[in-house]
Amino acid sequence: MKFENISVLETAKAVPSKVVTNDDLATMMDTSDEWITQRTGIKQRHVVDEETTTSLSTDVASQLLTKSGLSADEIDYIIVATMSPDFLSPSVAATVQGKIGATKAVAFDLSAACSGFSYGLSVARQMLIGDEPKRAIVIGAEVLSKLLDWHDRSTAVLFGDGAAGALVESVEGDGAVLGTDLRTLGDLGKYLTAGQVGENTPFQSESTEFSRFFTMNGRRVYNFAVNNVPLSIESALADANLTVNDVDHFVLHQANIRIIERIADKMGLPESKFHSNIAEYGNTAAASEPILLDEKIEDGTITRGDIVVLSGFGGGLTIGTVVLKY
Ligand code: ACO
């Protein structure tokens, strides 16, 4: 096999222009900037008015083509990780493929909630290795605002909308993905649910209640994250033959600043290695890791050759860690 790994050519992001601050939310529900800031680190979030999961994803894919100088027909795969697609069919990825004219590309959505981008990169790597050079666009995109009960302060304050992604290509020799660790704990799935697909058939004896809104046992998910994410990071680093001391940057899913601080503390690492933009975007699920990755590449914090740990965790429940040499 000639091409045994992938490299990250470009990253890009697209977020809705509308910003909703904590103070805006305090006019809509019984909450306050003080509570949200202290408990989560979130100050504002971007929320769609006209954009959709598909339009944000298309924007990211177009930017990736422009930045790389590649044409759409040079793309072999498009993977969109999302828990908030516009339709169950067609997939967001298929619509993006059509809109950018990537006629050769095989396109599909991937559902792994906040771990979606890490899962997507891992899947792309497996699909790209082989005898021929290939390229994939991997996007994490969410419009979580359409899954929120805007009267429920326990969830409405936490989430935001956005999309970001990476253009990756297969390479000979040393590549970007040094190690991975993907986990699914399906027996804990009930602690975070959203977007129930209800059934209304003439054959049901009685109608079932269903809800598309987020439900979350915040404390359970918090404990799951702080207990399991360090284990996943250690396992991915062992897969890469590295230790935590080799890592230059931790780009963790932005669910709650306290989760990130607790993980840094548990791993005995300085918080300065753990980047965060939760104050500006809130929790954008699958978009969270790539938005932060793109920001840190764009502002020059992450440079070529740096070792980056990407770790997502959330609905499923799932965890996905990728050790990347950028
Ligand atoms: N404003 C004001 N008060 C609030 C709000 C709010 N927005 N929300 C809850 N409260 C109240 C509660 O009613 C409760 O009041 P009580 O003590 O009178 O009953 C009090 O604040 C404390 O509530 P807790 O839920 O215990 O608060 P906690 O400190 O656990 O913080 C939070 C809640 C932020 C949800 C936290 O548990 C957390 O971050 N959990 C993890 C979430 C996460 O990681 N999600 C990632 C996955 S997301 C995905 O996969 C899509």
mmCIF file of C-alpha atoms and ligand atoms in Angstrom:
data_model
loop_
_atom_site.group_PDB
_atom_site.id
_atom_site.type_symbol
_atom_site.label_atom_id
_atom_site.label_comp_id
_atom_site.label_asym_id
_atom_site.label_seq_id
_atom_site.Cartn_x
_atom_site.Cartn_y
_atom_site.Cartn_z
ATOM 1 C CA MET A 1 0.000 0.000 0.000
ATOM 2 C CA LYS A 2 1.497 3.302 -1.119
ATOM 3 C CA PHE A 3 -0.613 5.895 0.679
ATOM 4 C CA GLU A 4 -0.758 4.986 4.354
ATOM 5 C CA ASN A 5 -1.853 8.213 6.021
ATOM 6 C CA ILE A 6 -3.489 11.575 5.378
ATOM 7 C CA SER A 7 -2.382 15.175 5.746
ATOM 8 C CA VAL A 8 -4.488 18.236 6.522
ATOM 9 C CA LEU A 9 -4.247 20.635 3.578
ATOM 10 C CA GLU A 10 -6.629 23.380 4.725
ATOM 11 C CA THR A 11 -9.253 24.194 7.328
ATOM 12 C CA ALA A 12 -12.177 26.640 7.139
ATOM 13 C CA LYS A 13 -15.223 27.708 9.123
ATOM 14 C CA ALA A 14 -18.602 29.381 8.604
ATOM 15 C CA VAL A 15 -20.743 30.697 11.443
ATOM 16 C CA PRO A 16 -24.065 32.548 11.348
ATOM 17 C CA SER A 17 -23.719 36.323 11.641
ATOM 18 C CA LYS A 18 -26.484 36.634 14.260
ATOM 19 C CA VAL A 19 -25.153 36.672 17.828
ATOM 20 C CA VAL A 20 -27.326 35.946 20.882
ATOM 21 C CA THR A 21 -25.786 37.060 24.174
ATOM 22 C CA ASN A 22 -26.498 35.728 27.651
ATOM 23 C CA ASP A 23 -28.279 38.989 28.380
ATOM 24 C CA ASP A 24 -30.505 38.417 25.330
ATOM 25 C CA LEU A 25 -31.435 34.991 26.757
ATOM 26 C CA ALA A 26 -32.167 36.515 30.158
ATOM 27 C CA THR A 27 -34.998 38.470 28.493
ATOM 28 C CA MET A 28 -36.475 35.195 27.179
ATOM 29 C CA MET A 29 -36.151 32.848 30.193
ATOM 30 C CA ASP A 30 -35.318 32.781 33.896
ATOM 31 C CA THR A 31 -31.521 32.893 33.625
ATOM 32 C CA SER A 32 -28.657 35.374 33.941
ATOM 33 C CA ASP A 33 -25.303 36.191 32.384
ATOM 34 C CA GLU A 34 -23.741 35.464 35.781
ATOM 35 C CA TRP A 35 -25.159 31.905 36.026
ATOM 36 C CA ILE A 36 -24.299 30.967 32.440
ATOM 37 C CA THR A 37 -20.774 32.443 32.625
ATOM 38 C CA GLN A 38 -19.930 30.853 35.981
ATOM 39 C CA ARG A 39 -21.355 27.404 35.222
ATOM 40 C CA THR A 40 -20.278 27.094 31.588
ATOM 41 C CA GLY A 41 -17.897 29.868 30.427
ATOM 42 C CA ILE A 42 -20.334 30.795 27.633
ATOM 43 C CA LYS A 43 -20.950 34.529 26.964
ATOM 44 C CA GLN A 44 -22.701 34.353 23.584
ATOM 45 C CA ARG A 45 -23.520 31.982 20.731
ATOM 46 C CA HIS A 46 -24.125 32.344 16.985
ATOM 47 C CA VAL A 47 -27.642 31.396 15.898
ATOM 48 C CA VAL A 48 -29.034 31.043 12.374
ATOM 49 C CA ASP A 49 -31.699 33.288 10.966
ATOM 50 C CA GLU A 50 -31.390 32.472 7.281
ATOM 51 C CA GLU A 51 -28.545 29.941 7.217
ATOM 52 C CA THR A 52 -29.097 26.168 7.316
ATOM 53 C CA THR A 53 -26.871 23.193 8.142
ATOM 54 C CA THR A 54 -26.489 22.712 4.393
ATOM 55 C CA SER A 55 -25.685 26.356 3.571
ATOM 56 C CA LEU A 56 -23.061 26.572 6.331
ATOM 57 C CA SER A 57 -21.510 23.286 5.153
ATOM 58 C CA THR A 58 -21.501 24.427 1.523
ATOM 59 C CA ASP A 59 -19.778 27.654 2.589
ATOM 60 C CA VAL A 60 -17.063 25.629 4.380
ATOM 61 C CA ALA A 61 -16.572 23.275 1.414
ATOM 62 C CA SER A 62 -16.315 26.204 -1.042
ATOM 63 C CA GLN A 63 -13.759 27.960 1.163
ATOM 64 C CA LEU A 64 -11.703 24.753 1.381
ATOM 65 C CA LEU A 65 -11.602 24.522 -2.421
ATOM 66 C CA THR A 66 -10.651 28.204 -2.797
ATOM 67 C CA LYS A 67 -7.946 28.021 -0.122
ATOM 68 C CA SER A 68 -6.409 24.851 -1.582
ATOM 69 C CA GLY A 69 -6.696 25.866 -5.231
ATOM 70 C CA LEU A 70 -8.274 22.474 -5.990
ATOM 71 C CA SER A 71 -11.306 22.049 -8.204
ATOM 72 C CA ALA A 72 -14.448 20.260 -7.029
ATOM 73 C CA ASP A 73 -13.857 17.276 -9.299
ATOM 74 C CA GLU A 74 -10.601 16.543 -7.467
ATOM 75 C CA ILE A 75 -12.545 15.599 -4.303
ATOM 76 C CA ASP A 76 -13.236 11.884 -3.714
ATOM 77 C CA TYR A 77 -15.291 11.970 -0.506
ATOM 78 C CA ILE A 78 -17.414 14.466 1.411
ATOM 79 C CA ILE A 79 -18.291 13.551 4.990
ATOM 80 C CA VAL A 80 -20.528 15.842 7.052
ATOM 81 C CA ALA A 81 -20.704 15.019 10.760
ATOM 82 C CA THR A 82 -23.958 16.395 12.113
ATOM 83 C CA MET A 83 -26.729 15.673 14.597
ATOM 84 C CA SER A 84 -28.880 18.451 13.118
ATOM 85 C CA PRO A 85 -29.224 17.800 9.366
ATOM 86 C CA ASP A 86 -31.848 19.646 7.348
ATOM 87 C CA PHE A 87 -33.327 16.365 6.084
ATOM 88 C CA LEU A 88 -32.851 12.688 6.877
ATOM 89 C CA SER A 89 -32.649 12.362 3.102
ATOM 90 C CA PRO A 90 -30.938 13.758 1.145
ATOM 91 C CA SER A 91 -27.965 13.958 3.461
ATOM 92 C CA VAL A 92 -26.291 17.313 4.021
ATOM 93 C CA ALA A 93 -23.143 15.898 2.409
ATOM 94 C CA ALA A 94 -24.980 14.830 -0.753
ATOM 95 C CA THR A 95 -26.521 18.276 -1.145
ATOM 96 C CA VAL A 96 -23.123 19.925 -0.625
ATOM 97 C CA GLN A 97 -21.685 17.580 -3.287
ATOM 98 C CA GLY A 98 -24.339 18.763 -5.730
ATOM 99 C CA LYS A 99 -23.970 22.445 -4.865
ATOM 100 C CA ILE A 100 -20.186 22.571 -5.253
ATOM 101 C CA GLY A 101 -20.244 20.249 -8.284
ATOM 102 C CA ALA A 102 -17.990 17.574 -6.814
ATOM 103 C CA THR A 103 -19.376 15.059 -9.317
ATOM 104 C CA LYS A 104 -16.784 12.363 -8.532
ATOM 105 C CA ALA A 105 -17.217 12.513 -4.751
ATOM 106 C CA VAL A 106 -19.046 9.936 -2.639
ATOM 107 C CA ALA A 107 -20.879 11.877 0.061
ATOM 108 C CA PHE A 108 -22.607 10.894 3.288
ATOM 109 C CA ASP A 109 -23.488 12.200 6.751
ATOM 110 C CA LEU A 110 -22.098 10.751 9.950
ATOM 111 C CA SER A 111 -24.010 10.841 13.236
ATOM 112 C CA ALA A 112 -21.809 10.872 16.335
ATOM 113 C CA ALA A 113 -22.930 14.153 17.977
ATOM 114 C CA CYS A 114 -20.028 16.083 19.519
ATOM 115 C CA SER A 115 -17.510 13.357 18.591
ATOM 116 C CA GLY A 116 -18.512 13.638 14.940
ATOM 117 C CA PHE A 117 -15.471 15.489 13.614
ATOM 118 C CA SER A 118 -13.009 13.071 15.256
ATOM 119 C CA TYR A 119 -15.049 10.124 13.971
ATOM 120 C CA GLY A 120 -15.172 11.748 10.522
ATOM 121 C CA LEU A 121 -11.408 12.261 10.333
ATOM 122 C CA SER A 122 -10.850 8.637 11.392
ATOM 123 C CA VAL A 123 -13.293 7.353 8.772
ATOM 124 C CA ALA A 124 -11.714 9.579 6.096
ATOM 125 C CA ARG A 125 -8.287 8.239 6.917
ATOM 126 C CA GLN A 126 -9.471 4.661 6.526
ATOM 127 C CA MET A 127 -11.129 5.503 3.204
ATOM 128 C CA LEU A 128 -8.156 7.410 1.795
ATOM 129 C CA ILE A 129 -5.364 4.946 2.493
ATOM 130 C CA GLY A 130 -4.577 2.695 -0.448
ATOM 131 C CA ASP A 131 -2.780 2.648 -3.748
ATOM 132 C CA GLU A 132 -4.223 5.807 -5.322
ATOM 133 C CA PRO A 133 -3.951 9.435 -4.136
ATOM 134 C CA LYS A 134 -7.326 10.635 -2.854
ATOM 135 C CA ARG A 135 -8.863 13.663 -1.142
ATOM 136 C CA ALA A 136 -11.740 14.179 1.269
ATOM 137 C CA ILE A 137 -13.610 17.094 2.774
ATOM 138 C CA VAL A 138 -14.607 16.428 6.394
ATOM 139 C CA ILE A 139 -17.041 18.905 7.933
ATOM 140 C CA GLY A 140 -18.694 19.224 11.344
ATOM 141 C CA ALA A 141 -21.900 21.269 10.979
ATOM 142 C CA GLU A 142 -24.761 22.004 13.335
ATOM 143 C CA VAL A 143 -27.880 24.094 13.618
ATOM 144 C CA LEU A 144 -28.670 23.029 17.167
ATOM 145 C CA SER A 145 -30.965 26.017 17.667
ATOM 146 C CA LYS A 146 -33.715 24.126 15.811
ATOM 147 C CA LEU A 147 -33.492 21.259 18.334
ATOM 148 C CA LEU A 148 -33.757 23.480 21.400
ATOM 149 C CA ASP A 149 -36.781 24.176 23.542
ATOM 150 C CA TRP A 150 -36.243 27.921 23.855
ATOM 151 C CA HIS A 151 -38.225 27.891 27.115
ATOM 152 C CA ASP A 152 -35.933 25.318 28.767
ATOM 153 C CA ARG A 153 -33.125 27.206 30.494
ATOM 154 C CA SER A 154 -31.265 24.007 31.363
ATOM 155 C CA THR A 155 -30.422 23.354 27.685
ATOM 156 C CA ALA A 156 -31.217 26.506 25.666
ATOM 157 C CA VAL A 157 -28.298 28.463 27.124
ATOM 158 C CA LEU A 158 -25.682 25.848 26.242
ATOM 159 C CA PHE A 159 -25.731 25.428 22.466
ATOM 160 C CA GLY A 160 -24.912 27.377 19.319
ATOM 161 C CA ASP A 161 -24.796 26.986 15.528
ATOM 162 C CA GLY A 162 -21.849 26.809 13.135
ATOM 163 C CA ALA A 163 -19.754 24.693 10.802
ATOM 164 C CA ALA A 164 -16.106 24.052 10.046
ATOM 165 C CA GLY A 165 -14.008 21.431 8.367
ATOM 166 C CA ALA A 166 -10.795 20.218 6.851
ATOM 167 C CA LEU A 167 -9.596 19.181 3.421
ATOM 168 C CA VAL A 168 -7.406 16.099 3.767
ATOM 169 C CA GLU A 169 -5.452 14.064 1.242
ATOM 170 C CA SER A 170 -3.660 10.728 1.299
ATOM 171 C CA VAL A 171 0.124 10.872 1.615
ATOM 172 C CA GLU A 172 3.068 8.524 1.277
ATOM 173 C CA GLY A 173 5.202 8.214 4.397
ATOM 174 C CA ASP A 174 4.599 10.320 7.480
ATOM 175 C CA GLY A 175 1.113 11.746 7.736
ATOM 176 C CA ALA A 176 -1.087 13.726 10.065
ATOM 177 C CA VAL A 177 -3.070 11.081 11.962
ATOM 178 C CA LEU A 178 -0.657 9.563 14.473
ATOM 179 C CA GLY A 179 -3.146 7.831 16.750
ATOM 180 C CA THR A 180 -6.872 7.473 17.388
ATOM 181 C CA ASP A 181 -9.242 6.278 20.093
ATOM 182 C CA LEU A 182 -12.967 6.047 19.367
ATOM 183 C CA ARG A 183 -15.461 4.897 21.995
ATOM 184 C CA THR A 184 -19.233 4.416 22.130
ATOM 185 C CA LEU A 185 -21.118 3.872 25.378
ATOM 186 C CA GLY A 186 -24.578 3.197 24.022
ATOM 187 C CA ASP A 187 -26.039 2.156 27.364
ATOM 188 C CA LEU A 188 -25.629 5.795 28.495
ATOM 189 C CA GLY A 189 -27.355 7.252 25.409
ATOM 190 C CA LYS A 190 -30.496 8.181 27.341
ATOM 191 C CA TYR A 191 -28.587 10.909 29.196
ATOM 192 C CA LEU A 192 -28.446 13.095 26.083
ATOM 193 C CA THR A 193 -31.166 12.883 23.454
ATOM 194 C CA ALA A 194 -32.401 15.158 20.662
ATOM 195 C CA GLY A 195 -34.397 15.023 17.447
ATOM 196 C CA GLN A 196 -36.603 12.028 18.105
ATOM 197 C CA VAL A 197 -38.103 10.820 14.839
ATOM 198 C CA GLY A 198 -41.714 10.137 15.756
ATOM 199 C CA GLU A 199 -43.917 7.677 13.992
ATOM 200 C CA ASN A 200 -47.474 8.302 12.857
ATOM 201 C CA THR A 201 -48.669 5.209 11.042
ATOM 202 C CA PRO A 202 -52.232 3.960 10.727
ATOM 203 C CA PHE A 203 -51.184 0.677 12.384
ATOM 204 C CA GLN A 204 -50.282 1.972 15.819
ATOM 205 C CA SER A 205 -52.760 1.160 18.530
ATOM 206 C CA GLU A 206 -52.159 4.435 20.319
ATOM 207 C CA SER A 207 -50.251 7.576 19.428
ATOM 208 C CA THR A 208 -46.844 7.908 21.050
ATOM 209 C CA GLU A 209 -45.505 11.149 22.461
ATOM 210 C CA PHE A 210 -42.297 12.253 20.818
ATOM 211 C CA SER A 211 -40.110 15.306 20.985
ATOM 212 C CA ARG A 212 -37.413 16.777 18.837
ATOM 213 C CA PHE A 213 -36.047 18.850 21.723
ATOM 214 C CA PHE A 214 -32.791 18.320 23.581
ATOM 215 C CA THR A 215 -32.966 16.498 26.880
ATOM 216 C CA MET A 216 -29.819 16.149 28.931
ATOM 217 C CA ASN A 217 -28.809 14.915 32.334
ATOM 218 C CA GLY A 218 -26.090 17.550 32.685
ATOM 219 C CA ARG A 219 -24.483 16.084 35.773
ATOM 220 C CA ARG A 220 -24.247 12.570 34.259
ATOM 221 C CA VAL A 221 -22.751 13.892 31.017
ATOM 222 C CA TYR A 222 -20.327 16.065 32.979
ATOM 223 C CA ASN A 223 -19.105 13.082 35.013
ATOM 224 C CA PHE A 224 -18.908 10.877 31.920
ATOM 225 C CA ALA A 225 -16.718 13.486 30.205
ATOM 226 C CA VAL A 226 -14.267 14.194 33.030
ATOM 227 C CA ASN A 227 -13.854 10.477 33.792
ATOM 228 C CA ASN A 228 -13.562 9.109 30.252
ATOM 229 C CA VAL A 229 -11.942 11.803 28.097
ATOM 230 C CA PRO A 230 -8.529 11.588 29.853
ATOM 231 C CA LEU A 231 -8.574 7.790 29.312
ATOM 232 C CA SER A 232 -9.369 8.247 25.632
ATOM 233 C CA ILE A 233 -6.596 10.840 25.223
ATOM 234 C CA GLU A 234 -4.075 8.541 26.921
ATOM 235 C CA SER A 235 -5.129 5.640 24.717
ATOM 236 C CA ALA A 236 -4.849 7.694 21.492
ATOM 237 C CA LEU A 237 -1.415 8.947 22.580
ATOM 238 C CA ALA A 238 -0.295 5.372 23.303
ATOM 239 C CA ASP A 239 -1.503 4.441 19.787
ATOM 240 C CA ALA A 240 0.746 7.270 18.498
ATOM 241 C CA ASN A 241 3.692 6.210 20.696
ATOM 242 C CA LEU A 242 3.601 9.626 22.364
ATOM 243 C CA THR A 243 3.017 10.943 25.881
ATOM 244 C CA VAL A 244 1.072 13.980 27.067
ATOM 245 C CA ASN A 245 4.346 15.902 27.258
ATOM 246 C CA ASP A 246 4.747 15.628 23.472
ATOM 247 C CA VAL A 247 1.456 17.444 22.875
ATOM 248 C CA ASP A 248 1.565 21.126 21.885
ATOM 249 C CA HIS A 249 -2.185 21.815 21.785
ATOM 250 C CA PHE A 250 -5.347 20.240 23.156
ATOM 251 C CA VAL A 251 -8.412 21.079 21.062
ATOM 252 C CA LEU A 252 -11.265 19.606 23.069
ATOM 253 C CA HIS A 253 -14.973 19.719 22.357
ATOM 254 C CA GLN A 254 -16.283 22.977 23.801
ATOM 255 C CA ALA A 255 -19.136 21.791 26.045
ATOM 256 C CA ASN A 256 -18.307 23.557 29.270
ATOM 257 C CA ILE A 257 -15.141 25.405 30.356
ATOM 258 C CA ARG A 258 -15.313 23.601 33.714
ATOM 259 C CA ILE A 259 -15.073 20.220 31.953
ATOM 260 C CA ILE A 260 -11.952 21.365 30.095
ATOM 261 C CA GLU A 261 -10.364 22.774 33.286
ATOM 262 C CA ARG A 262 -11.146 19.567 35.192
ATOM 263 C CA ILE A 263 -9.639 17.393 32.443
ATOM 264 C CA ALA A 264 -6.453 19.534 32.386
ATOM 265 C CA ASP A 265 -6.266 19.252 36.169
ATOM 266 C CA LYS A 266 -6.807 15.467 36.165
ATOM 267 C CA MET A 267 -4.083 15.040 33.561
ATOM 268 C CA GLY A 268 -1.699 17.298 35.517
ATOM 269 C CA LEU A 269 -1.307 19.671 32.572
ATOM 270 C CA PRO A 270 -1.360 23.476 32.388
ATOM 271 C CA GLU A 271 -4.682 24.923 31.231
ATOM 272 C CA SER A 272 -2.716 27.087 28.781
ATOM 273 C CA LYS A 273 -2.296 24.028 26.524
ATOM 274 C CA PHE A 274 -6.105 23.620 26.341
ATOM 275 C CA HIS A 275 -7.548 26.117 23.881
ATOM 276 C CA SER A 276 -11.053 27.450 24.257
ATOM 277 C CA ASN A 277 -13.515 29.606 22.347
ATOM 278 C CA ILE A 278 -16.650 28.510 24.207
ATOM 279 C CA ALA A 279 -17.224 32.108 25.367
ATOM 280 C CA GLU A 280 -17.976 33.137 21.784
ATOM 281 C CA TYR A 281 -19.710 30.062 20.301
ATOM 282 C CA GLY A 282 -21.168 27.924 23.106
ATOM 283 C CA ASN A 283 -21.435 24.199 22.404
ATOM 284 C CA THR A 284 -21.669 23.607 18.646
ATOM 285 C CA ALA A 285 -21.425 19.776 18.885
ATOM 286 C CA ALA A 286 -19.694 18.366 15.770
ATOM 287 C CA ALA A 287 -18.611 21.862 14.667
ATOM 288 C CA SER A 288 -16.904 22.617 17.948
ATOM 289 C CA GLU A 289 -13.506 20.946 17.370
ATOM 290 C CA PRO A 290 -12.989 22.149 13.775
ATOM 291 C CA ILE A 291 -14.088 25.747 14.531
ATOM 292 C CA LEU A 292 -11.479 25.926 17.301
ATOM 293 C CA LEU A 293 -8.857 24.136 15.187
ATOM 294 C CA ASP A 294 -9.397 26.551 12.297
ATOM 295 C CA GLU A 295 -9.257 29.604 14.587
ATOM 296 C CA LYS A 296 -5.979 28.494 16.148
ATOM 297 C CA ILE A 297 -4.446 27.755 12.743
ATOM 298 C CA GLU A 298 -5.666 31.083 11.335
ATOM 299 C CA ASP A 299 -4.274 33.127 14.260
ATOM 300 C CA GLY A 300 -0.902 31.347 14.029
ATOM 301 C CA THR A 301 -1.115 29.540 17.381
ATOM 302 C CA ILE A 302 -1.023 26.115 15.708
ATOM 303 C CA THR A 303 1.747 25.852 13.130
ATOM 304 C CA ARG A 304 2.968 23.088 10.798
ATOM 305 C CA GLY A 305 4.563 20.182 12.665
ATOM 306 C CA ASP A 306 2.722 20.853 15.949
ATOM 307 C CA ILE A 307 1.161 17.884 17.760
ATOM 308 C CA VAL A 308 -2.539 18.504 18.329
ATOM 309 C CA VAL A 309 -4.948 16.331 20.323
ATOM 310 C CA LEU A 310 -8.537 16.629 19.093
ATOM 311 C CA SER A 311 -11.061 15.116 21.472
ATOM 312 C CA GLY A 312 -14.832 15.193 21.142
ATOM 313 C CA PHE A 313 -17.398 13.750 23.565
ATOM 314 C CA GLY A 314 -21.154 13.797 23.930
ATOM 315 C CA GLY A 315 -24.317 12.253 22.501
ATOM 316 C CA GLY A 316 -24.339 8.511 21.987
ATOM 317 C CA LEU A 317 -22.661 8.656 24.380
ATOM 318 C CA THR A 318 -19.508 8.836 22.307
ATOM 319 C CA ILE A 319 -15.876 9.900 22.562
ATOM 320 C CA GLY A 320 -13.495 10.438 19.678
ATOM 321 C CA THR A 321 -9.829 11.369 20.069
ATOM 322 C CA VAL A 322 -7.398 11.943 17.211
ATOM 323 C CA VAL A 323 -3.706 12.748 17.659
ATOM 324 C CA LEU A 324 -2.753 14.956 14.742
ATOM 325 C CA LYS A 325 0.596 16.182 13.483
ATOM 326 C CA TYR A 326 -0.408 19.384 11.731
HETATM 327 N N1 ACO B 1 -29.944 29.697 34.510
HETATM 328 C C1 ACO B 1 -30.123 29.764 35.850
HETATM 329 N N2 ACO B 1 -30.252 28.659 36.625
HETATM 330 C C2 ACO B 1 -30.184 27.478 36.008
HETATM 331 C C3 ACO B 1 -30.015 27.342 34.627
HETATM 332 C C4 ACO B 1 -29.893 28.511 33.868
HETATM 333 N N3 ACO B 1 -29.704 28.515 32.539
HETATM 334 N N4 ACO B 1 -29.989 26.026 34.310
HETATM 335 C C5 ACO B 1 -30.138 25.337 35.453
HETATM 336 N N5 ACO B 1 -30.270 26.219 36.489
HETATM 337 C C6 ACO B 1 -30.442 25.911 37.903
HETATM 338 C C7 ACO B 1 -31.040 24.551 38.134
HETATM 339 O O1 ACO B 1 -32.440 24.605 38.076
HETATM 340 C C8 ACO B 1 -30.539 24.246 39.532
HETATM 341 O O2 ACO B 1 -31.354 24.934 40.474
HETATM 342 P P1 ACO B 1 -31.736 24.234 41.879
HETATM 343 O O3 ACO B 1 -30.425 24.020 42.589
HETATM 344 O O4 ACO B 1 -32.622 25.251 42.512
HETATM 345 O O5 ACO B 1 -32.416 22.953 41.508
HETATM 346 C C9 ACO B 1 -29.165 24.894 39.587
HETATM 347 O O6 ACO B 1 -29.152 25.867 38.509
HETATM 348 C C10 ACO B 1 -28.004 23.926 39.373
HETATM 349 O O7 ACO B 1 -28.295 23.112 38.242
HETATM 350 P P2 ACO B 1 -27.336 21.941 37.822
HETATM 351 O O8 ACO B 1 -27.916 21.257 36.591
HETATM 352 O O9 ACO B 1 -27.005 21.087 38.988
HETATM 353 O O10 ACO B 1 -26.039 22.784 37.390
HETATM 354 P P3 ACO B 1 -24.604 22.252 36.998
HETATM 355 O O11 ACO B 1 -23.620 22.957 37.819
HETATM 356 O O12 ACO B 1 -24.538 20.753 36.897
HETATM 357 O O13 ACO B 1 -24.450 22.803 35.515
HETATM 358 C C11 ACO B 1 -24.520 22.054 33.209
HETATM 359 C C12 ACO B 1 -25.317 22.343 34.475
HETATM 360 C C13 ACO B 1 -23.916 23.349 32.725
HETATM 361 C C14 ACO B 1 -25.480 21.506 32.144
HETATM 362 C C15 ACO B 1 -23.399 21.040 33.513
HETATM 363 O O14 ACO B 1 -23.919 19.948 34.209
HETATM 364 C C16 ACO B 1 -22.714 20.539 32.280
HETATM 365 O O15 ACO B 1 -22.003 21.262 31.586
HETATM 366 N N6 ACO B 1 -22.881 19.265 31.935
HETATM 367 C C17 ACO B 1 -22.238 18.673 30.781
HETATM 368 C C18 ACO B 1 -22.894 19.093 29.529
HETATM 369 C C19 ACO B 1 -22.106 18.524 28.385
HETATM 370 O O16 ACO B 1 -20.954 18.167 28.487
HETATM 371 N N7 ACO B 1 -22.659 18.365 27.257
HETATM 372 C C20 ACO B 1 -21.833 17.801 26.188
HETATM 373 C C21 ACO B 1 -22.528 17.015 25.378
HETATM 374 S S1 ACO B 1 -23.510 17.968 24.340
HETATM 375 C C22 ACO B 1 -23.747 17.018 22.967
HETATM 376 O O17 ACO B 1 -23.275 15.948 22.829
HETATM 377 C C23 ACO B 1 -24.607 17.613 21.909
#
